[in-house]
GROMACS .gro file of C-alpha atoms in nm:
model
  409
    1UNK     CA    1   0.000   0.000   0.000
    2UNK     CA    2   0.140   0.332  -0.109
    3UNK     CA    3   0.175   0.626   0.122
    4UNK     CA    4  -0.008   0.952   0.076
    5UNK     CA    5   0.303   1.132  -0.046
    6UNK     CA    6   0.361   0.869  -0.309
    7UNK     CA    7   0.001   0.886  -0.426
    8UNK     CA    8   0.021   1.265  -0.445
    9UNK     CA    9   0.340   1.241  -0.651
   10UNK     CA   10   0.176   1.000  -0.893
   11UNK     CA   11  -0.128   1.220  -0.922
   12UNK     CA   12   0.094   1.518  -0.977
   13UNK     CA   13   0.278   1.339  -1.256
   14UNK     CA   14  -0.052   1.240  -1.419
   15UNK     CA   15  -0.179   1.594  -1.408
   16UNK     CA   16   0.143   1.725  -1.553
   17UNK     CA   17   0.121   1.472  -1.839
   18UNK     CA   18  -0.244   1.561  -1.897
   19UNK     CA   19  -0.165   1.932  -1.913
   20UNK     CA   20   0.117   1.873  -2.155
   21UNK     CA   21  -0.113   1.666  -2.378
   22UNK     CA   22  -0.382   1.931  -2.363
   23UNK     CA   23  -0.131   2.197  -2.455
   24UNK     CA   24  -0.016   1.991  -2.758
   25UNK     CA   25  -0.360   1.887  -2.888
   26UNK     CA   26  -0.535   2.208  -2.797
   27UNK     CA   27  -0.829   2.016  -2.646
   28UNK     CA   28  -0.955   2.063  -2.292
   29UNK     CA   29  -1.122   1.784  -2.099
   30UNK     CA   30  -1.355   1.873  -1.821
   31UNK     CA   31  -1.449   1.647  -1.538
   32UNK     CA   32  -1.564   1.674  -1.182
   33UNK     CA   33  -1.282   1.766  -0.951
   34UNK     CA   34  -1.245   1.667  -0.594
   35UNK     CA   35  -1.075   1.851  -0.309
   36UNK     CA   36  -0.756   1.652  -0.367
   37UNK     CA   37  -0.760   1.754  -0.730
   38UNK     CA   38  -0.785   2.118  -0.627
   39UNK     CA   39  -0.483   2.081  -0.403
   40UNK     CA   40  -0.293   1.908  -0.682
   41UNK     CA   41  -0.385   2.186  -0.922
   42UNK     CA   42  -0.246   2.438  -0.676
   43UNK     CA   43   0.076   2.242  -0.652
   44UNK     CA   44   0.091   2.219  -1.032
   45UNK     CA   45   0.063   2.591  -1.066
   46UNK     CA   46   0.344   2.643  -0.815
   47UNK     CA   47   0.561   2.385  -0.992
   48UNK     CA   48   0.500   2.541  -1.332
   49UNK     CA   49   0.582   2.884  -1.193
   50UNK     CA   50   0.906   2.761  -1.046
   51UNK     CA   51   1.000   2.590  -1.370
   52UNK     CA   52   0.929   2.904  -1.567
   53UNK     CA   53   1.154   3.116  -1.338
   54UNK     CA   54   1.504   2.964  -1.328
   55UNK     CA   55   1.641   3.226  -1.087
   56UNK     CA   56   1.414   3.089  -0.812
   57UNK     CA   57   1.560   2.742  -0.843
   58UNK     CA   58   1.764   2.622  -0.544
   59UNK     CA   59   2.134   2.566  -0.593
   60UNK     CA   60   2.206   2.204  -0.510
   61UNK     CA   61   2.545   2.280  -0.353
   62UNK     CA   62   2.398   2.554  -0.135
   63UNK     CA   63   2.115   2.325  -0.027
   64UNK     CA   64   2.364   2.057   0.076
   65UNK     CA   65   2.577   2.304   0.274
   66UNK     CA   66   2.267   2.440   0.450
   67UNK     CA   67   2.154   2.089   0.535
   68UNK     CA   68   2.496   2.002   0.682
   69UNK     CA   69   2.497   2.316   0.895
   70UNK     CA   70   2.148   2.252   1.027
   71UNK     CA   71   2.235   1.896   1.119
   72UNK     CA   72   2.562   2.003   1.285
   73UNK     CA   73   2.376   2.267   1.486
   74UNK     CA   74   2.118   2.012   1.596
   75UNK     CA   75   2.391   1.769   1.707
   76UNK     CA   76   2.568   2.050   1.899
   77UNK     CA   77   2.246   2.137   2.084
   78UNK     CA   78   2.189   1.774   2.177
   79UNK     CA   79   2.544   1.741   2.309
   80UNK     CA   80   2.513   2.064   2.509
   81UNK     CA   81   2.189   1.947   2.666
   82UNK     CA   82   2.345   1.612   2.753
   83UNK     CA   83   2.636   1.786   2.932
   84UNK     CA   84   2.405   1.995   3.159
   85UNK     CA   85   2.315   1.877   3.513
   86UNK     CA   86   1.982   1.704   3.549
   87UNK     CA   87   1.826   1.991   3.742
   88UNK     CA   88   1.914   2.240   3.465
   89UNK     CA   89   1.762   2.014   3.204
   90UNK     CA   90   1.455   1.982   3.423
   91UNK     CA   91   1.432   2.359   3.455
   92UNK     CA   92   1.467   2.414   3.079
   93UNK     CA   93   1.230   2.138   2.979
   94UNK     CA   94   0.980   2.183   3.259
   95UNK     CA   95   0.950   2.549   3.343
   96UNK     CA   96   0.614   2.502   3.509
   97UNK     CA   97   0.758   2.242   3.742
   98UNK     CA   98   1.047   2.472   3.826
   99UNK     CA   99   0.813   2.764   3.908
  100UNK     CA  100   0.594   2.538   4.121
  101UNK     CA  101   0.899   2.408   4.307
  102UNK     CA  102   1.017   2.763   4.374
  103UNK     CA  103   0.677   2.859   4.509
  104UNK     CA  104   0.675   2.556   4.741
  105UNK     CA  105   1.022   2.645   4.868
  106UNK     CA  106   0.912   3.002   4.941
  107UNK     CA  107   0.608   2.880   5.132
  108UNK     CA  108   0.814   2.635   5.333
  109UNK     CA  109   1.075   2.901   5.406
  110UNK     CA  110   0.814   3.154   5.517
  111UNK     CA  111   0.649   2.892   5.739
  112UNK     CA  112   0.982   2.801   5.897
  113UNK     CA  113   1.061   3.166   5.968
  114UNK     CA  114   0.715   3.220   6.119
  115UNK     CA  115   0.755   2.918   6.349
  116UNK     CA  116   1.105   3.026   6.454
  117UNK     CA  117   0.977   3.378   6.525
  118UNK     CA  118   0.729   3.245   6.783
  119UNK     CA  119   1.009   3.181   7.033
  120UNK     CA  120   1.247   3.457   6.919
  121UNK     CA  121   1.396   3.670   7.200
  122UNK     CA  122   1.378   4.052   7.179
  123UNK     CA  123   1.740   4.067   7.066
  124UNK     CA  124   1.669   3.851   6.761
  125UNK     CA  125   1.581   4.004   6.420
  126UNK     CA  126   1.288   3.759   6.408
  127UNK     CA  127   1.129   3.934   6.708
  128UNK     CA  128   0.993   4.204   6.474
  129UNK     CA  129   0.830   3.937   6.258
  130UNK     CA  130   0.677   3.786   6.570
  131UNK     CA  131   0.522   4.120   6.672
  132UNK     CA  132   0.392   4.187   6.321
  133UNK     CA  133   0.235   3.843   6.299
  134UNK     CA  134   0.077   3.877   6.643
  135UNK     CA  135  -0.071   4.220   6.558
  136UNK     CA  136  -0.198   4.094   6.223
  137UNK     CA  137  -0.377   3.803   6.388
  138UNK     CA  138  -0.537   4.036   6.640
  139UNK     CA  139  -0.649   4.275   6.366
  140UNK     CA  140  -0.799   3.992   6.158
  141UNK     CA  141  -0.979   3.831   6.451
  142UNK     CA  142  -1.355   3.880   6.392
  143UNK     CA  143  -1.466   3.908   6.757
  144UNK     CA  144  -1.344   4.006   7.103
  145UNK     CA  145  -1.342   3.639   7.203
  146UNK     CA  146  -1.117   3.550   6.911
  147UNK     CA  147  -0.886   3.841   6.993
  148UNK     CA  148  -0.864   3.728   7.355
  149UNK     CA  149  -0.779   3.375   7.244
  150UNK     CA  150  -0.508   3.510   7.011
  151UNK     CA  151  -0.356   3.709   7.298
  152UNK     CA  152  -0.362   3.407   7.529
  153UNK     CA  153  -0.179   3.203   7.266
  154UNK     CA  154   0.076   3.483   7.242
  155UNK     CA  155   0.122   3.471   7.620
  156UNK     CA  156   0.199   3.099   7.603
  157UNK     CA  157   0.462   3.175   7.340
  158UNK     CA  158   0.607   3.445   7.567
  159UNK     CA  159   0.645   3.190   7.846
  160UNK     CA  160   0.858   2.979   7.612
  161UNK     CA  161   1.071   3.286   7.537
  162UNK     CA  162   1.115   3.361   7.908
  163UNK     CA  163   1.252   3.011   7.964
  164UNK     CA  164   1.526   3.081   7.708
  165UNK     CA  165   1.611   3.416   7.873
  166UNK     CA  166   1.635   3.288   8.231
  167UNK     CA  167   2.006   3.355   8.281
  168UNK     CA  168   2.205   3.655   8.414
  169UNK     CA  169   2.347   3.734   8.068
  170UNK     CA  170   1.996   3.811   7.936
  171UNK     CA  171   1.880   4.031   8.223
  172UNK     CA  172   1.761   4.324   8.010
  173UNK     CA  173   1.580   4.103   7.760
  174UNK     CA  174   1.421   3.901   8.042
  175UNK     CA  175   1.285   4.209   8.219
  176UNK     CA  176   1.154   4.344   7.887
  177UNK     CA  177   0.971   4.021   7.809
  178UNK     CA  178   0.835   4.001   8.164
  179UNK     CA  179   0.693   4.353   8.130
  180UNK     CA  180   0.538   4.261   7.795
  181UNK     CA  181   0.383   3.952   7.955
  182UNK     CA  182   0.218   4.166   8.220
  183UNK     CA  183   0.082   4.401   7.951
  184UNK     CA  184  -0.062   4.113   7.747
  185UNK     CA  185  -0.234   3.963   8.052
  186UNK     CA  186  -0.392   4.298   8.130
  187UNK     CA  187  -0.502   4.340   7.767
  188UNK     CA  188  -0.658   3.992   7.762
  189UNK     CA  189  -0.853   4.073   8.078
  190UNK     CA  190  -0.984   4.395   7.921
  191UNK     CA  191  -1.095   4.217   7.603
  192UNK     CA  192  -1.276   3.949   7.802
  193UNK     CA  193  -1.466   4.217   7.997
  194UNK     CA  194  -1.591   4.356   7.663
  195UNK     CA  195  -1.745   4.023   7.549
  196UNK     CA  196  -2.123   4.065   7.544
  197UNK     CA  197  -2.226   3.700   7.557
  198UNK     CA  198  -2.222   3.584   7.924
  199UNK     CA  199  -2.140   3.224   7.833
  200UNK     CA  200  -1.848   3.325   7.614
  201UNK     CA  201  -1.726   3.568   7.880
  202UNK     CA  202  -1.736   3.302   8.153
  203UNK     CA  203  -1.557   3.055   7.928
  204UNK     CA  204  -1.287   3.312   7.846
  205UNK     CA  205  -1.245   3.402   8.214
  206UNK     CA  206  -1.195   3.037   8.302
  207UNK     CA  207  -0.934   3.003   8.028
  208UNK     CA  208  -0.758   3.315   8.153
  209UNK     CA  209  -0.757   3.185   8.510
  210UNK     CA  210  -0.596   2.860   8.398
  211UNK     CA  211  -0.344   3.059   8.195
  212UNK     CA  212  -0.253   3.272   8.499
  213UNK     CA  213  -0.195   2.956   8.701
  214UNK     CA  214   0.035   2.834   8.424
  215UNK     CA  215   0.216   3.171   8.424
  216UNK     CA  216   0.263   3.163   8.803
  217UNK     CA  217   0.392   2.806   8.796
  218UNK     CA  218   0.638   2.891   8.517
  219UNK     CA  219   0.767   3.202   8.695
  220UNK     CA  220   0.815   3.005   9.018
  221UNK     CA  221   1.018   2.746   8.826
  222UNK     CA  222   1.238   3.019   8.676
  223UNK     CA  223   1.324   3.189   9.009
  224UNK     CA  224   1.625   2.967   9.100
  225UNK     CA  225   1.791   3.047   8.765
  226UNK     CA  226   1.764   3.427   8.798
  227UNK     CA  227   1.991   3.688   8.950
  228UNK     CA  228   1.897   3.936   9.223
  229UNK     CA  229   1.719   4.198   9.012
  230UNK     CA  230   1.541   3.937   8.798
  231UNK     CA  231   1.415   3.757   9.110
  232UNK     CA  232   1.287   4.087   9.245
  233UNK     CA  233   1.104   4.169   8.919
  234UNK     CA  234   0.960   3.817   8.896
  235UNK     CA  235   0.836   3.825   9.256
  236UNK     CA  236   0.670   4.162   9.191
  237UNK     CA  237   0.500   4.015   8.883
  238UNK     CA  238   0.376   3.717   9.087
  239UNK     CA  239   0.241   3.958   9.346
  240UNK     CA  240   0.070   4.159   9.070
  241UNK     CA  241  -0.097   3.840   8.944
  242UNK     CA  242  -0.239   3.771   9.290
  243UNK     CA  243   0.000   3.497   9.402
  244UNK     CA  244   0.082   3.463   9.773
  245UNK     CA  245   0.446   3.570   9.769
  246UNK     CA  246   0.688   3.747   9.998
  247UNK     CA  247   0.610   4.114  10.068
  248UNK     CA  248   0.798   4.361  10.293
  249UNK     CA  249   0.639   4.663  10.459
  250UNK     CA  250   0.920   4.830  10.654
  251UNK     CA  251   1.239   4.763  10.847
  252UNK     CA  252   1.397   4.900  11.164
  253UNK     CA  253   1.774   4.899  11.220
  254UNK     CA  254   1.890   4.953  11.580
  255UNK     CA  255   2.261   4.982  11.660
  256UNK     CA  256   2.375   4.882  12.008
  257UNK     CA  257   2.614   5.103  12.206
  258UNK     CA  258   2.902   4.867  12.280
  259UNK     CA  259   3.271   4.837  12.191
  260UNK     CA  260   3.165   4.600  11.914
  261UNK     CA  261   2.844   4.749  11.773
  262UNK     CA  262   2.576   4.511  11.662
  263UNK     CA  263   2.269   4.583  11.453
  264UNK     CA  264   1.928   4.440  11.526
  265UNK     CA  265   1.713   4.449  11.214
  266UNK     CA  266   1.339   4.401  11.251
  267UNK     CA  267   1.139   4.343  10.933
  268UNK     CA  268   0.761   4.342  10.902
  269UNK     CA  269   0.573   4.201  10.605
  270UNK     CA  270   0.380   3.903  10.474
  271UNK     CA  271   0.440   3.544  10.361
  272UNK     CA  272   0.764   3.497  10.555
  273UNK     CA  273   0.928   3.155  10.548
  274UNK     CA  274   1.180   3.011  10.797
  275UNK     CA  275   1.537   3.023  10.674
  276UNK     CA  276   1.509   3.349  10.478
  277UNK     CA  277   1.826   3.534  10.372
  278UNK     CA  278   1.896   3.901  10.448
  279UNK     CA  279   2.028   4.152  10.191
  280UNK     CA  280   2.143   4.505  10.273
  281UNK     CA  281   2.204   4.727   9.970
  282UNK     CA  282   2.180   4.415   9.749
  283UNK     CA  283   2.457   4.242   9.946
  284UNK     CA  284   2.394   3.908  10.117
  285UNK     CA  285   2.455   3.928  10.493
  286UNK     CA  286   2.597   3.642  10.705
  287UNK     CA  287   2.311   3.647  10.955
  288UNK     CA  288   2.046   3.401  11.063
  289UNK     CA  289   1.706   3.544  11.143
  290UNK     CA  290   1.432   3.445  11.383
  291UNK     CA  291   1.067   3.449  11.283
  292UNK     CA  292   0.857   3.562  11.578
  293UNK     CA  293   0.487   3.653  11.559
  294UNK     CA  294   0.506   3.734  11.189
  295UNK     CA  295   0.817   3.955  11.232
  296UNK     CA  296   1.167   3.865  11.114
  297UNK     CA  297   1.454   3.966  11.346
  298UNK     CA  298   1.820   3.955  11.242
  299UNK     CA  299   2.127   4.032  11.457
  300UNK     CA  300   2.465   4.096  11.295
  301UNK     CA  301   2.791   4.284  11.352
  302UNK     CA  302   2.784   4.646  11.236
  303UNK     CA  303   3.099   4.810  11.101
  304UNK     CA  304   2.959   5.162  11.094
  305UNK     CA  305   3.025   5.209  10.722
  306UNK     CA  306   2.709   5.053  10.582
  307UNK     CA  307   2.429   5.284  10.479
  308UNK     CA  308   2.099   5.090  10.473
  309UNK     CA  309   1.930   5.227  10.162
  310UNK     CA  310   1.749   4.901  10.077
  311UNK     CA  311   1.681   4.594  10.285
  312UNK     CA  312   1.567   4.276  10.109
  313UNK     CA  313   1.464   3.929  10.214
  314UNK     CA  314   1.474   3.609  10.008
  315UNK     CA  315   1.262   3.311  10.105
  316UNK     CA  316   1.382   2.953  10.052
  317UNK     CA  317   1.148   2.934   9.749
  318UNK     CA  318   1.366   3.211   9.590
  319UNK     CA  319   1.096   3.478   9.603
  320UNK     CA  320   1.267   3.810   9.679
  321UNK     CA  321   1.123   4.135   9.815
  322UNK     CA  322   1.279   4.456   9.938
  323UNK     CA  323   1.182   4.778  10.113
  324UNK     CA  324   1.320   5.131  10.134
  325UNK     CA  325   1.104   5.222  10.435
  326UNK     CA  326   1.385   5.195  10.687
  327UNK     CA  327   1.408   5.346  11.033
  328UNK     CA  328   1.766   5.368  11.160
  329UNK     CA  329   1.835   5.413  11.534
  330UNK     CA  330   2.158   5.454  11.729
  331UNK     CA  331   2.249   5.612  12.068
  332UNK     CA  332   1.898   5.741  12.125
  333UNK     CA  333   1.886   5.886  11.774
  334UNK     CA  334   1.659   5.756  11.501
  335UNK     CA  335   1.631   5.845  11.138
  336UNK     CA  336   1.399   5.715  10.871
  337UNK     CA  337   1.556   5.600  10.545
  338UNK     CA  338   1.909   5.719  10.622
  339UNK     CA  339   2.178   5.735  10.886
  340UNK     CA  340   2.200   6.095  11.020
  341UNK     CA  341   2.524   6.276  11.081
  342UNK     CA  342   2.499   6.549  11.338
  343UNK     CA  343   2.748   6.745  11.543
  344UNK     CA  344   2.737   7.028  11.790
  345UNK     CA  345   3.011   7.232  11.957
  346UNK     CA  346   3.005   7.421  12.290
  347UNK     CA  347   3.288   7.656  12.390
  348UNK     CA  348   3.379   7.754  12.749
  349UNK     CA  349   3.743   7.821  12.731
  350UNK     CA  350   3.872   7.512  12.562
  351UNK     CA  351   3.584   7.275  12.630
  352UNK     CA  352   3.389   7.115  12.344
  353UNK     CA  353   3.064   6.925  12.347
  354UNK     CA  354   2.886   6.734  12.074
  355UNK     CA  355   2.514   6.683  12.034
  356UNK     CA  356   2.230   6.669  11.791
  357UNK     CA  357   1.875   6.777  11.832
  358UNK     CA  358   1.529   6.776  11.682
  359UNK     CA  359   1.363   6.945  11.969
  360UNK     CA  360   1.572   7.135  12.223
  361UNK     CA  361   1.939   7.134  12.320
  362UNK     CA  362   2.089   7.262  12.642
  363UNK     CA  363   2.449   7.354  12.704
  364UNK     CA  364   2.589   7.383  13.055
  365UNK     CA  365   2.902   7.565  13.147
  366UNK     CA  366   3.010   7.419  13.478
  367UNK     CA  367   2.684   7.288  13.615
  368UNK     CA  368   2.322   7.348  13.554
  369UNK     CA  369   2.231   7.638  13.337
  370UNK     CA  370   2.097   7.949  13.514
  371UNK     CA  371   1.988   8.148  13.213
  372UNK     CA  372   2.039   7.903  12.926
  373UNK     CA  373   1.806   7.894  12.637
  374UNK     CA  374   1.731   7.588  12.424
  375UNK     CA  375   1.714   7.596  12.049
  376UNK     CA  376   1.471   7.398  11.828
  377UNK     CA  377   1.523   7.298  11.466
  378UNK     CA  378   1.323   7.052  11.254
  379UNK     CA  379   1.579   6.980  10.982
  380UNK     CA  380   1.908   7.148  10.906
  381UNK     CA  381   1.948   7.437  11.139
  382UNK     CA  382   2.147   7.576  11.428
  383UNK     CA  383   2.071   7.681  11.782
  384UNK     CA  384   2.266   7.850  12.059
  385UNK     CA  385   2.231   7.838  12.435
  386UNK     CA  386   2.378   8.082  12.685
  387UNK     CA  387   2.493   7.972  13.029
  388UNK     CA  388   2.714   8.094  13.315
  389UNK     CA  389   3.012   7.959  13.125
  390UNK     CA  390   2.923   8.150  12.806
  391UNK     CA  391   2.890   7.825  12.611
  392UNK     CA  392   2.750   7.813  12.262
  393UNK     CA  393   2.606   7.496  12.110
  394UNK     CA  394   2.533   7.435  11.745
  395UNK     CA  395   2.327   7.147  11.612
  396UNK     CA  396   2.305   7.053  11.243
  397UNK     CA  397   2.164   6.761  11.052
  398UNK     CA  398   1.838   6.609  10.942
  399UNK     CA  399   1.651   6.423  11.217
  400UNK     CA  400   1.299   6.312  11.288
  401UNK     CA  401   1.274   6.238  11.663
  402UNK     CA  402   1.615   6.298  11.818
  403UNK     CA  403   1.732   6.496  12.123
  404UNK     CA  404   2.076   6.532  12.278
  405UNK     CA  405   2.260   6.712  12.552
  406UNK     CA  406   2.615   6.843  12.566
  407UNK     CA  407   2.793   6.881  12.897
  408UNK     CA  408   3.095   7.101  12.966
  409UNK     CA  409   3.317   7.028  13.260
   0.00000   0.00000   0.00000
């Protein structure tokens, strides 16, 4: 069976012979033509035109050279493709697959970054992505209940971040994250109060209560790993969340008058535990306290150089609290919040007397004063008293409830 090209060639030859015969005899035969005959007629016209115009004929040598070049170029392309890596061939041959693969990689990369940002510390560049994602979720939340749930999920993520920051080297970042945690808890409570449906509001309040218990438990677990300032901030946060933790109200420091002065420190507050440690100006003191009737009493040697600006107490559970409400007493003189320095001089010849007063001061010049006058000052001031010995006394300093006498012999 002949192919279509062969049949067309035969038909073309027949038509050419018929046209030549018609041209010689001058007769024209007419018959019904089919579609194939029309196509053959078109080809005959093209062939006759090419035969009648020799300059359009193809040069055989040129055609052979062109064919060799085309084949050589095709072989070169095949060899070049074969030398490429498989992934380059895949990219060239399957561009759609390559674009789809790139899109999948971008999605996976973005998802990985988003997951890593959930536990990123404030010092990490991913922390900004975390905040943006959290704000976007809150903005897209359709209701107050959904917003509250988003915030609570963010708080759980913050607890994971706090665990990674619980070391002295990350003190600033830890305190920053702890402050942010407090803000988010307060914001969640506000959003829950704005929920109109009572059932939803009760459900959200129960969830928030469980979350606060989780927060308190986590903060308690972190206390042993924190330094002094971090323990103080964490205890304050626990107190803010309603936990029963150590709290100091005030402290009294009384110095004994002996060759080796000792200080008796009395601390009042709440939630004391036996075995608490004493800190003065953030320095641990080698003293053991006694817990009596809800008051802690410490006794320790006093070197006279310490200035009690802050007094802190740390329970065995590592909760730490401090106070600056300190009353300092020594030699009948007391001062709140600081150790006073006062001096007074009386002159009768070469005699000197020292004293301090917040009330009245008397100076005697050889006995009891006949016509002496006492001076009164409430803060920094001076007073003078006249006596038979012409003694003058000056008192200066800041006191609250002190009185003194100077005697001249």
